[in-house]
Amino acid sequence: MAKNTLIIAAGGTGERTGLDIPKQFYVIKGKPVIVHTISVFEGMEEIDEIIISCHKDYISHTLDIVEKYGISKVTSVIEGGDTRQKSVYKAICRVSEDTDYILIHDAARPFINADSIRRCLIDASVTGCASVGKRVADTLKRSDDKCYITDTVDRDNLWQIQTPQIFRRDIISHCHEKCISDNVECTDDCMICERYGHRIKITEASCINTKLTDSSDILLAEAILGV
Ligand code: CTP
Ligand code: MG
């Protein structure tokens, strides 16, 4: 069976939520968001090890959380970087050599479910790259700079890309290194691999997989997970 390592991107400070702590540490239903998130992966036999890339000020807090909630698959909590890309790359450098696939997931996406992760793992085994996503449901408009509609965008085949994003270890580590040498900053790990010509399959999420971004998402999380 393939060896799968999960990287949790938890190096941000969650400015847009307006909370006084990074959103991944906000407690909902008695557990920090990051625990809700990791528990889904921890409970899957397909996941072998977990590396958390964390903001430097929260490393000891994260280690305490890992111990308190008995998350046994976490092998390291490392210092992240000043961008998500750097946080992920630092974790990639810590993944063990015998890992076949690397899963990259945002700490701030606590509603992920095992079914979406499993189907994404299967999709990644075909071309080496896959990402969970959601088809765009709303009608899309383009506007001018003054917010007047200029046209309607055809939404066929348009997706909101989420996480986890899953890659063969050699592909993702090679593409991250190329981005560093080419001095390119990408918004997600798919973009890093797209750039160098890799085909990436999209796995349709079978759950709400919202990323907690602003204060309304915190209310949503409390409504879904319970206060
Ligand atoms: N992230 C990270 N390292 C960074 C920045 C972000 O690992 N330097 C992580 C965040 O912790 C989060 C995920 O990437 O789990 C998605 O990023 P985002 O939603 O932008 O989170 P923040 O950067 O924390 O929030 P904000 O942009 O509002 O400050
Ligand atoms: Mg951010």
PDB file of C-alpha atoms and ligand atoms in Angstrom:
ATOM      1  CA  MET A   1       0.000   0.000   0.000  1.00  0.00           C
ATOM      2  CA  ALA A   2       1.200   3.552  -0.790  1.00  0.00           C
ATOM      3  CA  LYS A   3       2.563   5.675   2.027  1.00  0.00           C
ATOM      4  CA  ASN A   4       0.654   8.951   2.377  1.00  0.00           C
ATOM      5  CA  THR A   5       1.832  11.995   4.330  1.00  0.00           C
ATOM      6  CA  LEU A   6      -0.463  14.887   5.198  1.00  0.00           C
ATOM      7  CA  ILE A   7       0.813  18.461   5.445  1.00  0.00           C
ATOM      8  CA  ILE A   8      -1.430  20.839   7.374  1.00  0.00           C
ATOM      9  CA  ALA A   9      -0.923  24.480   6.355  1.00  0.00           C
ATOM     10  CA  ALA A  10      -1.413  26.345   9.634  1.00  0.00           C
ATOM     11  CA  GLY A  11       1.141  29.119   9.334  1.00  0.00           C
ATOM     12  CA  GLY A  12      -1.256  32.038   8.859  1.00  0.00           C
ATOM     13  CA  THR A  13      -2.565  34.510  11.403  1.00  0.00           C
ATOM     14  CA  GLY A  14      -6.139  34.802  10.103  1.00  0.00           C
ATOM     15  CA  GLU A  15      -6.279  38.587   9.777  1.00  0.00           C
ATOM     16  CA  ARG A  16      -9.606  38.646   7.904  1.00  0.00           C
ATOM     17  CA  THR A  17     -11.608  36.919  10.660  1.00  0.00           C
ATOM     18  CA  GLY A  18     -11.002  39.792  13.095  1.00  0.00           C
ATOM     19  CA  LEU A  19     -10.518  37.235  15.923  1.00  0.00           C
ATOM     20  CA  ASP A  20      -7.752  37.825  18.459  1.00  0.00           C
ATOM     21  CA  ILE A  21      -6.180  34.432  17.690  1.00  0.00           C
ATOM     22  CA  PRO A  22      -5.480  32.711  14.344  1.00  0.00           C
ATOM     23  CA  LYS A  23      -8.714  31.026  13.211  1.00  0.00           C
ATOM     24  CA  GLN A  24      -7.187  27.516  13.323  1.00  0.00           C
ATOM     25  CA  PHE A  25      -6.891  27.841  17.117  1.00  0.00           C
ATOM     26  CA  TYR A  26     -10.395  29.236  17.702  1.00  0.00           C
ATOM     27  CA  VAL A  27     -12.326  26.791  19.875  1.00  0.00           C
ATOM     28  CA  ILE A  28     -15.626  25.493  18.515  1.00  0.00           C
ATOM     29  CA  LYS A  29     -17.606  22.802  20.365  1.00  0.00           C
ATOM     30  CA  GLY A  30     -14.752  22.361  22.852  1.00  0.00           C
ATOM     31  CA  LYS A  31     -12.020  21.789  20.257  1.00  0.00           C
ATOM     32  CA  PRO A  32      -9.754  24.121  18.269  1.00  0.00           C
ATOM     33  CA  VAL A  33     -10.621  24.288  14.556  1.00  0.00           C
ATOM     34  CA  ILE A  34      -7.313  22.583  13.687  1.00  0.00           C
ATOM     35  CA  VAL A  35      -8.329  19.563  15.797  1.00  0.00           C
ATOM     36  CA  HIS A  36     -11.662  19.264  13.975  1.00  0.00           C
ATOM     37  CA  THR A  37      -9.697  19.368  10.711  1.00  0.00           C
ATOM     38  CA  ILE A  38      -6.926  16.907  11.599  1.00  0.00           C
ATOM     39  CA  SER A  39      -9.269  14.409  13.284  1.00  0.00           C
ATOM     40  CA  VAL A  40     -10.832  13.549   9.917  1.00  0.00           C
ATOM     41  CA  PHE A  41      -7.431  12.509   8.501  1.00  0.00           C
ATOM     42  CA  GLU A  42      -6.198  10.959  11.768  1.00  0.00           C
ATOM     43  CA  GLY A  43      -9.130   8.554  11.625  1.00  0.00           C
ATOM     44  CA  MET A  44      -8.297   7.262   8.121  1.00  0.00           C
ATOM     45  CA  GLU A  45      -6.072   4.210   7.742  1.00  0.00           C
ATOM     46  CA  GLU A  46      -4.774   5.631   4.431  1.00  0.00           C
ATOM     47  CA  ILE A  47      -2.988   8.459   6.286  1.00  0.00           C
ATOM     48  CA  ASP A  48       0.389   7.457   7.703  1.00  0.00           C
ATOM     49  CA  GLU A  49       1.962  10.629   9.049  1.00  0.00           C
ATOM     50  CA  ILE A  50       1.020  14.275   9.620  1.00  0.00           C
ATOM     51  CA  ILE A  51       3.288  17.331   9.548  1.00  0.00           C
ATOM     52  CA  ILE A  52       1.922  20.658  10.779  1.00  0.00           C
ATOM     53  CA  SER A  53       3.449  23.843   9.368  1.00  0.00           C
ATOM     54  CA  CYS A  54       2.732  26.435  12.000  1.00  0.00           C
ATOM     55  CA  HIS A  55       3.290  30.124  12.735  1.00  0.00           C
ATOM     56  CA  LYS A  56       6.443  30.457  14.882  1.00  0.00           C
ATOM     57  CA  ASP A  57       4.541  32.082  17.782  1.00  0.00           C
ATOM     58  CA  TYR A  58       2.157  29.122  18.016  1.00  0.00           C
ATOM     59  CA  ILE A  59       4.501  26.129  17.837  1.00  0.00           C
ATOM     60  CA  SER A  60       4.380  25.322  21.539  1.00  0.00           C
ATOM     61  CA  HIS A  61       0.601  25.910  21.614  1.00  0.00           C
ATOM     62  CA  THR A  62       0.235  23.483  18.690  1.00  0.00           C
ATOM     63  CA  LEU A  63       2.434  20.864  20.396  1.00  0.00           C
ATOM     64  CA  ASP A  64       0.212  21.165  23.496  1.00  0.00           C
ATOM     65  CA  ILE A  65      -2.916  20.703  21.373  1.00  0.00           C
ATOM     66  CA  VAL A  66      -1.456  17.617  19.652  1.00  0.00           C
ATOM     67  CA  GLU A  67      -0.754  16.080  23.038  1.00  0.00           C
ATOM     68  CA  LYS A  68      -4.000  17.136  24.704  1.00  0.00           C
ATOM     69  CA  TYR A  69      -6.198  15.717  21.937  1.00  0.00           C
ATOM     70  CA  GLY A  70      -4.058  12.600  21.447  1.00  0.00           C
ATOM     71  CA  ILE A  71      -3.324  13.140  17.750  1.00  0.00           C
ATOM     72  CA  SER A  72      -0.922  10.243  17.317  1.00  0.00           C
ATOM     73  CA  LYS A  73       0.033  10.567  13.633  1.00  0.00           C
ATOM     74  CA  VAL A  74       1.685  13.992  13.982  1.00  0.00           C
ATOM     75  CA  THR A  75       5.435  13.441  13.574  1.00  0.00           C
ATOM     76  CA  SER A  76       6.496  17.097  13.491  1.00  0.00           C
ATOM     77  CA  VAL A  77       5.294  20.622  14.095  1.00  0.00           C
ATOM     78  CA  ILE A  78       7.542  22.966  12.146  1.00  0.00           C
ATOM     79  CA  GLU A  79       7.922  26.704  11.728  1.00  0.00           C
ATOM     80  CA  GLY A  80       6.063  27.923   8.620  1.00  0.00           C
ATOM     81  CA  GLY A  81       7.001  30.800   6.338  1.00  0.00           C
ATOM     82  CA  ASP A  82       5.621  34.249   5.588  1.00  0.00           C
ATOM     83  CA  THR A  83       3.528  32.919   2.665  1.00  0.00           C
ATOM     84  CA  ARG A  84       1.440  29.766   2.374  1.00  0.00           C
ATOM     85  CA  GLN A  85       3.733  28.534  -0.385  1.00  0.00           C
ATOM     86  CA  LYS A  86       6.761  28.820   1.898  1.00  0.00           C
ATOM     87  CA  SER A  87       4.923  27.145   4.793  1.00  0.00           C
ATOM     88  CA  VAL A  88       4.063  24.212   2.524  1.00  0.00           C
ATOM     89  CA  TYR A  89       7.564  23.968   1.029  1.00  0.00           C
ATOM     90  CA  LYS A  90       9.199  23.850   4.465  1.00  0.00           C
ATOM     91  CA  ALA A  91       6.943  20.933   5.352  1.00  0.00           C
ATOM     92  CA  ILE A  92       7.650  19.151   2.048  1.00  0.00           C
ATOM     93  CA  CYS A  93      11.344  19.228   3.019  1.00  0.00           C
ATOM     94  CA  ARG A  94      10.464  17.277   6.186  1.00  0.00           C
ATOM     95  CA  VAL A  95       8.428  14.526   4.524  1.00  0.00           C
ATOM     96  CA  SER A  96      10.082  11.121   4.819  1.00  0.00           C
ATOM     97  CA  GLU A  97      11.803   9.714   1.728  1.00  0.00           C
ATOM     98  CA  ASP A  98       9.590   6.645   1.581  1.00  0.00           C
ATOM     99  CA  THR A  99       6.393   8.705   1.202  1.00  0.00           C
ATOM    100  CA  ASP A 100       4.571   8.116  -2.096  1.00  0.00           C
ATOM    101  CA  TYR A 101       1.859  10.808  -1.937  1.00  0.00           C
ATOM    102  CA  ILE A 102       1.714  14.158  -0.159  1.00  0.00           C
ATOM    103  CA  LEU A 103      -1.702  15.552   0.789  1.00  0.00           C
ATOM    104  CA  ILE A 104      -1.780  19.306   1.462  1.00  0.00           C
ATOM    105  CA  HIS A 105      -4.730  20.655   3.434  1.00  0.00           C
ATOM    106  CA  ASP A 106      -5.636  24.012   4.988  1.00  0.00           C
ATOM    107  CA  ALA A 107      -5.974  23.948   8.775  1.00  0.00           C
ATOM    108  CA  ALA A 108      -8.904  26.321   8.231  1.00  0.00           C
ATOM    109  CA  ARG A 109     -11.061  23.738   6.328  1.00  0.00           C
ATOM    110  CA  PRO A 110     -12.584  21.740   9.168  1.00  0.00           C
ATOM    111  CA  PHE A 111     -15.626  20.327   7.306  1.00  0.00           C
ATOM    112  CA  ILE A 112     -13.689  18.012   4.990  1.00  0.00           C
ATOM    113  CA  ASN A 113     -14.896  14.397   4.992  1.00  0.00           C
ATOM    114  CA  ALA A 114     -13.174  11.043   4.519  1.00  0.00           C
ATOM    115  CA  ASP A 115     -15.138  10.234   1.346  1.00  0.00           C
ATOM    116  CA  SER A 116     -13.801  13.295  -0.528  1.00  0.00           C
ATOM    117  CA  ILE A 117     -10.248  12.576   0.674  1.00  0.00           C
ATOM    118  CA  ARG A 118     -10.488   8.910  -0.405  1.00  0.00           C
ATOM    119  CA  ARG A 119     -11.793   9.738  -3.880  1.00  0.00           C
ATOM    120  CA  CYS A 120      -9.103  12.397  -4.286  1.00  0.00           C
ATOM    121  CA  LEU A 121      -6.419   9.834  -3.338  1.00  0.00           C
ATOM    122  CA  ILE A 122      -7.763   7.532  -6.073  1.00  0.00           C
ATOM    123  CA  ASP A 123      -7.765  10.397  -8.615  1.00  0.00           C
ATOM    124  CA  ALA A 124      -4.186  11.331  -7.653  1.00  0.00           C
ATOM    125  CA  SER A 125      -3.055   7.770  -8.304  1.00  0.00           C
ATOM    126  CA  VAL A 126      -3.967   8.192 -12.001  1.00  0.00           C
ATOM    127  CA  THR A 127      -1.872  11.213 -13.097  1.00  0.00           C
ATOM    128  CA  GLY A 128      -0.037  11.959  -9.850  1.00  0.00           C
ATOM    129  CA  CYS A 129      -1.978  15.177  -9.094  1.00  0.00           C
ATOM    130  CA  ALA A 130      -5.544  15.825  -7.871  1.00  0.00           C
ATOM    131  CA  SER A 131      -7.496  18.415  -5.922  1.00  0.00           C
ATOM    132  CA  VAL A 132     -10.852  18.531  -4.213  1.00  0.00           C
ATOM    133  CA  GLY A 133     -13.125  21.236  -5.620  1.00  0.00           C
ATOM    134  CA  LYS A 134     -16.692  22.427  -6.042  1.00  0.00           C
ATOM    135  CA  ARG A 135     -18.471  23.324  -9.256  1.00  0.00           C
ATOM    136  CA  VAL A 136     -19.370  27.000  -9.493  1.00  0.00           C
ATOM    137  CA  ALA A 137     -23.118  27.244  -8.858  1.00  0.00           C
ATOM    138  CA  ASP A 138     -23.878  30.978  -9.012  1.00  0.00           C
ATOM    139  CA  THR A 139     -24.124  32.914 -12.247  1.00  0.00           C
ATOM    140  CA  LEU A 140     -20.815  34.656 -12.821  1.00  0.00           C
ATOM    141  CA  LYS A 141     -20.529  38.247 -14.039  1.00  0.00           C
ATOM    142  CA  ARG A 142     -17.527  40.313 -14.958  1.00  0.00           C
ATOM    143  CA  SER A 143     -17.632  44.022 -14.090  1.00  0.00           C
ATOM    144  CA  ASP A 144     -15.752  47.164 -14.935  1.00  0.00           C
ATOM    145  CA  ASP A 145     -13.750  49.001 -12.254  1.00  0.00           C
ATOM    146  CA  LYS A 146     -16.920  50.814 -11.097  1.00  0.00           C
ATOM    147  CA  CYS A 147     -18.791  47.525 -10.452  1.00  0.00           C
ATOM    148  CA  TYR A 148     -21.072  47.750 -13.510  1.00  0.00           C
ATOM    149  CA  ILE A 149     -21.671  44.413 -15.219  1.00  0.00           C
ATOM    150  CA  THR A 150     -19.875  44.082 -18.512  1.00  0.00           C
ATOM    151  CA  ASP A 151     -20.696  40.468 -19.340  1.00  0.00           C
ATOM    152  CA  THR A 152     -21.790  37.057 -18.113  1.00  0.00           C
ATOM    153  CA  VAL A 153     -19.084  34.429 -17.784  1.00  0.00           C
ATOM    154  CA  ASP A 154     -19.926  30.961 -19.067  1.00  0.00           C
ATOM    155  CA  ARG A 155     -19.731  28.846 -15.914  1.00  0.00           C
ATOM    156  CA  ASP A 156     -19.558  25.448 -17.622  1.00  0.00           C
ATOM    157  CA  ASN A 157     -16.430  23.671 -16.408  1.00  0.00           C
ATOM    158  CA  LEU A 158     -15.643  26.343 -13.826  1.00  0.00           C
ATOM    159  CA  TRP A 159     -14.616  25.175 -10.344  1.00  0.00           C
ATOM    160  CA  GLN A 160     -13.733  26.586  -6.956  1.00  0.00           C
ATOM    161  CA  ILE A 161     -10.563  24.760  -6.019  1.00  0.00           C
ATOM    162  CA  GLN A 162     -10.257  23.630  -2.424  1.00  0.00           C
ATOM    163  CA  THR A 163      -8.047  21.273  -0.441  1.00  0.00           C
ATOM    164  CA  PRO A 164      -6.843  18.626   0.082  1.00  0.00           C
ATOM    165  CA  GLN A 165      -4.606  18.756  -2.958  1.00  0.00           C
ATOM    166  CA  ILE A 166      -2.735  15.496  -3.432  1.00  0.00           C
ATOM    167  CA  PHE A 167       0.470  14.917  -5.405  1.00  0.00           C
ATOM    168  CA  ARG A 168       3.096  12.280  -5.996  1.00  0.00           C
ATOM    169  CA  ARG A 169       5.973  13.302  -3.723  1.00  0.00           C
ATOM    170  CA  ASP A 170       8.545  13.644  -6.517  1.00  0.00           C
ATOM    171  CA  ILE A 171       6.228  15.870  -8.600  1.00  0.00           C
ATOM    172  CA  ILE A 172       5.301  18.340  -5.865  1.00  0.00           C
ATOM    173  CA  SER A 173       8.776  18.657  -4.403  1.00  0.00           C
ATOM    174  CA  HIS A 174      10.334  19.145  -7.839  1.00  0.00           C
ATOM    175  CA  CYS A 175       7.722  21.780  -8.853  1.00  0.00           C
ATOM    176  CA  HIS A 176       8.104  23.710  -5.581  1.00  0.00           C
ATOM    177  CA  GLU A 177      11.880  23.788  -6.134  1.00  0.00           C
ATOM    178  CA  LYS A 178      11.393  25.027  -9.706  1.00  0.00           C
ATOM    179  CA  CYS A 179       9.140  27.839  -8.399  1.00  0.00           C
ATOM    180  CA  ILE A 180      11.858  28.904  -5.973  1.00  0.00           C
ATOM    181  CA  SER A 181      14.512  28.978  -8.694  1.00  0.00           C
ATOM    182  CA  ASP A 182      12.121  30.768 -11.091  1.00  0.00           C
ATOM    183  CA  ASN A 183      11.116  33.178  -8.283  1.00  0.00           C
ATOM    184  CA  VAL A 184       7.379  32.523  -8.732  1.00  0.00           C
ATOM    185  CA  GLU A 185       4.720  32.838  -6.037  1.00  0.00           C
ATOM    186  CA  CYS A 186       1.540  30.792  -6.632  1.00  0.00           C
ATOM    187  CA  THR A 187      -1.793  30.884  -4.819  1.00  0.00           C
ATOM    188  CA  ASP A 188      -2.119  27.126  -4.428  1.00  0.00           C
ATOM    189  CA  ASP A 189      -0.170  23.938  -4.985  1.00  0.00           C
ATOM    190  CA  CYS A 190      -2.109  22.974  -8.123  1.00  0.00           C
ATOM    191  CA  MET A 191      -0.916  26.191  -9.752  1.00  0.00           C
ATOM    192  CA  ILE A 192       2.644  25.212  -8.885  1.00  0.00           C
ATOM    193  CA  CYS A 193       2.249  21.930 -10.778  1.00  0.00           C
ATOM    194  CA  GLU A 194       0.114  23.406 -13.611  1.00  0.00           C
ATOM    195  CA  ARG A 195       2.982  25.751 -14.367  1.00  0.00           C
ATOM    196  CA  TYR A 196       5.252  22.865 -15.222  1.00  0.00           C
ATOM    197  CA  GLY A 197       2.723  21.012 -17.371  1.00  0.00           C
ATOM    198  CA  HIS A 198       1.262  18.438 -14.992  1.00  0.00           C
ATOM    199  CA  ARG A 199      -2.309  17.217 -15.516  1.00  0.00           C
ATOM    200  CA  ILE A 200      -4.432  17.630 -12.388  1.00  0.00           C
ATOM    201  CA  LYS A 201      -7.741  15.843 -11.823  1.00  0.00           C
ATOM    202  CA  ILE A 202     -10.509  17.606  -9.894  1.00  0.00           C
ATOM    203  CA  THR A 203     -12.410  15.509  -7.360  1.00  0.00           C
ATOM    204  CA  GLU A 204     -15.870  16.892  -6.600  1.00  0.00           C
ATOM    205  CA  ALA A 205     -16.280  17.415  -2.835  1.00  0.00           C
ATOM    206  CA  SER A 206     -19.102  15.468  -1.181  1.00  0.00           C
ATOM    207  CA  CYS A 207     -19.236  17.863   1.777  1.00  0.00           C
ATOM    208  CA  ILE A 208     -19.334  21.538   2.598  1.00  0.00           C
ATOM    209  CA  ASN A 209     -15.627  22.289   2.363  1.00  0.00           C
ATOM    210  CA  THR A 210     -15.590  26.019   3.009  1.00  0.00           C
ATOM    211  CA  LYS A 211     -12.356  27.636   4.143  1.00  0.00           C
ATOM    212  CA  LEU A 212     -12.936  29.777   7.218  1.00  0.00           C
ATOM    213  CA  THR A 213     -11.952  33.189   5.917  1.00  0.00           C
ATOM    214  CA  ASP A 214     -13.985  35.997   7.512  1.00  0.00           C
ATOM    215  CA  SER A 215     -16.242  36.446  10.556  1.00  0.00           C
ATOM    216  CA  SER A 216     -19.299  35.060   8.720  1.00  0.00           C
ATOM    217  CA  ASP A 217     -17.422  31.780   8.190  1.00  0.00           C
ATOM    218  CA  ILE A 218     -16.816  31.534  11.936  1.00  0.00           C
ATOM    219  CA  LEU A 219     -20.594  31.804  12.473  1.00  0.00           C
ATOM    220  CA  LEU A 220     -21.081  29.146   9.793  1.00  0.00           C
ATOM    221  CA  ALA A 221     -18.623  26.847  11.580  1.00  0.00           C
ATOM    222  CA  GLU A 222     -20.468  27.318  14.872  1.00  0.00           C
ATOM    223  CA  ALA A 223     -23.748  26.525  13.139  1.00  0.00           C
ATOM    224  CA  ILE A 224     -22.326  23.353  11.553  1.00  0.00           C
ATOM    225  CA  LEU A 225     -20.104  22.036  14.331  1.00  0.00           C
ATOM    226  CA  GLY A 226     -22.151  23.340  17.280  1.00  0.00           C
ATOM    227  CA  VAL A 227     -21.074  26.026  19.745  1.00  0.00           C
TER     228      VAL A 227
HETATM  229  N1  CTP B   1      -1.131  29.641   5.743  1.00  0.00           N
HETATM  230  C1  CTP B   1       0.144  29.149   6.013  1.00  0.00           C
HETATM  231  N2  CTP B   1       1.228  30.001   5.990  1.00  0.00           N
HETATM  232  C2  CTP B   1       1.068  31.308   5.703  1.00  0.00           C
HETATM  233  C3  CTP B   1      -0.206  31.826   5.384  1.00  0.00           C
HETATM  234  C4  CTP B   1      -1.303  30.943   5.416  1.00  0.00           C
HETATM  235  O1  CTP B   1       0.286  27.955   6.271  1.00  0.00           O
HETATM  236  N3  CTP B   1       2.139  32.105   5.713  1.00  0.00           N
HETATM  237  C5  CTP B   1      -2.296  28.736   5.878  1.00  0.00           C
HETATM  238  C6  CTP B   1      -3.358  29.281   6.830  1.00  0.00           C
HETATM  239  O2  CTP B   1      -3.029  28.978   8.190  1.00  0.00           O
HETATM  240  C7  CTP B   1      -4.628  28.614   6.333  1.00  0.00           C
HETATM  241  C8  CTP B   1      -4.342  28.372   4.843  1.00  0.00           C
HETATM  242  O3  CTP B   1      -2.947  28.595   4.642  1.00  0.00           O
HETATM  243  O4  CTP B   1      -4.898  27.372   6.979  1.00  0.00           O
HETATM  244  C9  CTP B   1      -5.187  29.266   3.942  1.00  0.00           C
HETATM  245  O5  CTP B   1      -4.780  30.628   4.083  1.00  0.00           O
HETATM  246  P1  CTP B   1      -5.732  31.831   4.510  1.00  0.00           P
HETATM  247  O6  CTP B   1      -7.150  31.425   4.506  1.00  0.00           O
HETATM  248  O7  CTP B   1      -5.324  33.021   3.722  1.00  0.00           O
HETATM  249  O8  CTP B   1      -5.329  32.008   6.074  1.00  0.00           O
HETATM  250  P2  CTP B   1      -4.576  33.224   6.763  1.00  0.00           P
HETATM  251  O9  CTP B   1      -3.433  33.657   5.918  1.00  0.00           O
HETATM  252  O10 CTP B   1      -4.283  32.781   8.153  1.00  0.00           O
HETATM  253  O11 CTP B   1      -5.719  34.337   6.819  1.00  0.00           O
HETATM  254  P3  CTP B   1      -5.625  35.881   6.327  1.00  0.00           P
HETATM  255  O12 CTP B   1      -5.196  35.821   4.882  1.00  0.00           O
HETATM  256  O13 CTP B   1      -7.004  36.398   6.526  1.00  0.00           O
HETATM  257  O14 CTP B   1      -4.612  36.541   7.222  1.00  0.00           O
HETATM  258 MG    MG B   2      -3.774  34.471   3.924  1.00  0.00          MG
END
